[in-house]
CSV table of C-alpha atoms in Angstrom, one decimal:
chain,number,residue,atom,x,y,z
H,1,UNK,CA,0.3,0.0,-0.3
H,2,UNK,CA,2.6,2.7,0.7
H,3,UNK,CA,4.4,1.9,-2.5
H,4,UNK,CA,1.4,2.7,-4.0
H,5,UNK,CA,0.6,5.6,-2.1
H,6,UNK,CA,4.2,7.3,-3.0
H,7,UNK,CA,3.4,6.3,-6.5
H,8,UNK,CA,0.4,8.3,-6.7
H,9,UNK,CA,1.9,11.3,-4.6
H,10,UNK,CA,4.6,11.3,-7.1
H,11,UNK,CA,2.2,11.7,-10.0
H,12,UNK,CA,-0.3,14.8,-8.3
H,13,UNK,CA,2.9,16.7,-7.4
H,14,UNK,CA,3.8,16.4,-11.1
H,15,UNK,CA,1.0,16.9,-12.5
H,16,UNK,CA,0.1,19.8,-10.4
H,17,UNK,CA,3.6,21.3,-11.0
H,18,UNK,CA,3.1,20.9,-14.4
H,19,UNK,CA,-0.8,23.3,-15.0
H,20,UNK,CA,0.7,26.1,-16.5
H,21,UNK,CA,-0.4,29.6,-13.9
H,22,UNK,CA,-1.7,32.3,-16.1
H,23,UNK,CA,-0.6,36.0,-14.8
H,24,UNK,CA,-3.3,37.3,-12.0
H,25,UNK,CA,-4.4,41.1,-11.9
H,26,UNK,CA,-3.5,42.2,-7.8
H,27,UNK,CA,-6.4,43.0,-6.1
H,28,UNK,CA,-7.5,42.2,-2.4
H,29,UNK,CA,-7.1,39.5,-0.4
H,30,UNK,CA,-10.4,37.7,0.1
H,31,UNK,CA,-10.9,34.1,2.3
H,32,UNK,CA,-13.7,31.6,0.9
H,33,UNK,CA,-14.4,28.1,2.5
H,34,UNK,CA,-14.6,25.6,-0.2
H,35,UNK,CA,-16.5,21.9,0.2
H,36,UNK,CA,-16.4,19.7,-2.8
H,37,UNK,CA,-18.1,16.7,-2.9
H,38,UNK,CA,-18.3,13.7,-4.7
H,39,UNK,CA,-15.2,11.4,-5.2
H,40,UNK,CA,-12.8,13.4,-4.2
H,41,UNK,CA,-10.8,11.1,-1.3
H,42,UNK,CA,-8.8,8.6,-2.0
H,43,UNK,CA,-7.0,10.1,-5.1
H,44,UNK,CA,-4.6,12.6,-4.1
H,45,UNK,CA,-7.2,15.5,-4.3
H,46,UNK,CA,-5.9,17.3,-0.9
H,47,UNK,CA,-2.0,17.0,-2.5
H,48,UNK,CA,-2.9,18.5,-5.4
H,49,UNK,CA,-4.9,21.4,-3.9
H,50,UNK,CA,-1.5,21.8,-1.9
H,51,UNK,CA,0.4,22.1,-4.7
H,52,UNK,CA,-1.5,24.7,-6.6
H,53,UNK,CA,-2.4,26.8,-3.5
H,54,UNK,CA,1.2,26.8,-2.6
H,55,UNK,CA,2.1,27.7,-6.4
H,56,UNK,CA,-0.4,30.6,-6.4
H,57,UNK,CA,0.6,31.9,-2.9
H,58,UNK,CA,-2.4,31.1,-1.6
H,59,UNK,CA,-2.7,30.4,2.4
H,60,UNK,CA,-5.3,28.6,4.2
H,61,UNK,CA,-5.2,24.8,4.8
H,62,UNK,CA,-7.4,21.5,3.2
H,63,UNK,CA,-9.1,18.8,4.8
H,64,UNK,CA,-10.8,15.7,4.3
H,65,UNK,CA,-14.4,15.4,6.1
H,66,UNK,CA,-16.0,12.3,7.7
H,67,UNK,CA,-18.7,12.3,4.8
H,68,UNK,CA,-16.2,11.8,1.7
H,69,UNK,CA,-15.9,15.2,1.2
H,70,UNK,CA,-12.7,17.8,1.2
H,71,UNK,CA,-12.9,21.2,2.6
H,72,UNK,CA,-10.6,23.9,2.2
H,73,UNK,CA,-9.9,27.5,3.2
H,74,UNK,CA,-8.5,29.7,0.9
H,75,UNK,CA,-7.0,33.1,1.3
H,76,UNK,CA,-5.6,35.3,-1.5
H,77,UNK,CA,-6.5,37.1,-4.5
H,78,UNK,CA,-10.2,36.1,-5.9
H,79,UNK,CA,-8.6,35.0,-9.3
H,80,UNK,CA,-6.1,32.8,-7.8
H,81,UNK,CA,-8.9,30.9,-5.5
H,82,UNK,CA,-11.3,30.9,-8.8
H,83,UNK,CA,-8.6,29.4,-11.0
H,84,UNK,CA,-8.0,27.0,-7.9
H,85,UNK,CA,-11.4,26.0,-7.7
H,86,UNK,CA,-11.4,25.3,-11.8
H,87,UNK,CA,-8.4,23.2,-11.6
H,88,UNK,CA,-9.9,21.0,-9.2
H,89,UNK,CA,-13.1,20.2,-10.8
H,90,UNK,CA,-11.3,19.7,-13.9
H,91,UNK,CA,-9.1,16.7,-12.1
H,92,UNK,CA,-9.7,13.7,-14.3
H,93,UNK,CA,-9.1,11.1,-11.4
H,94,UNK,CA,-11.7,12.5,-9.1
H,95,UNK,CA,-15.3,13.6,-9.6
H,96,UNK,CA,-16.3,16.8,-8.0
H,97,UNK,CA,-20.1,16.8,-8.2
H,98,UNK,CA,-20.7,20.0,-6.1
H,99,UNK,CA,-18.8,22.7,-4.8
H,100,UNK,CA,-20.1,25.2,-2.2
H,101,UNK,CA,-18.2,28.1,-1.8
H,102,UNK,CA,-18.9,30.7,1.1
H,103,UNK,CA,-16.9,34.3,2.1
H,104,UNK,CA,-15.3,33.8,5.5
H,105,UNK,CA,-13.2,36.7,7.5
H,106,UNK,CA,-9.8,36.8,6.9
H,107,UNK,CA,-6.9,35.7,8.7
H,108,UNK,CA,-4.4,37.8,9.4
H,109,UNK,CA,-1.9,36.2,10.7
H,110,UNK,CA,-1.6,33.6,8.3
H,111,UNK,CA,1.4,32.6,6.1
H,112,UNK,CA,1.4,29.6,4.6
H,113,UNK,CA,-1.0,26.7,3.1
H,114,UNK,CA,-1.3,23.4,5.2
H,115,UNK,CA,-2.9,20.2,5.1
H,116,UNK,CA,-5.1,19.4,8.2
H,117,UNK,CA,-5.0,15.8,8.7
């Protein structure tokens, strides 16, 4: 099992790092809480989201929920957050059926993005 996870994680990281990032306008920071529902666990979804969020210089966190969905809080420019959501919805190895997005207050002292276990 560990060998398969290591192979999958390597694939996920290569895929996330291969996504071409567009230029984004610099605007005010916002924070969104996003819940992805569908087949989003055990497919490297959190790792992919983490890698892309780091490349976009977003802060926040991502975690699995007990109901099989994945929840994230993303903070940064709105266009970058929307780009990340679009990337996650288009993942071939996952099947995002529903995305619920709400505005939440900015976390001023947050400096990084993390995967919550």
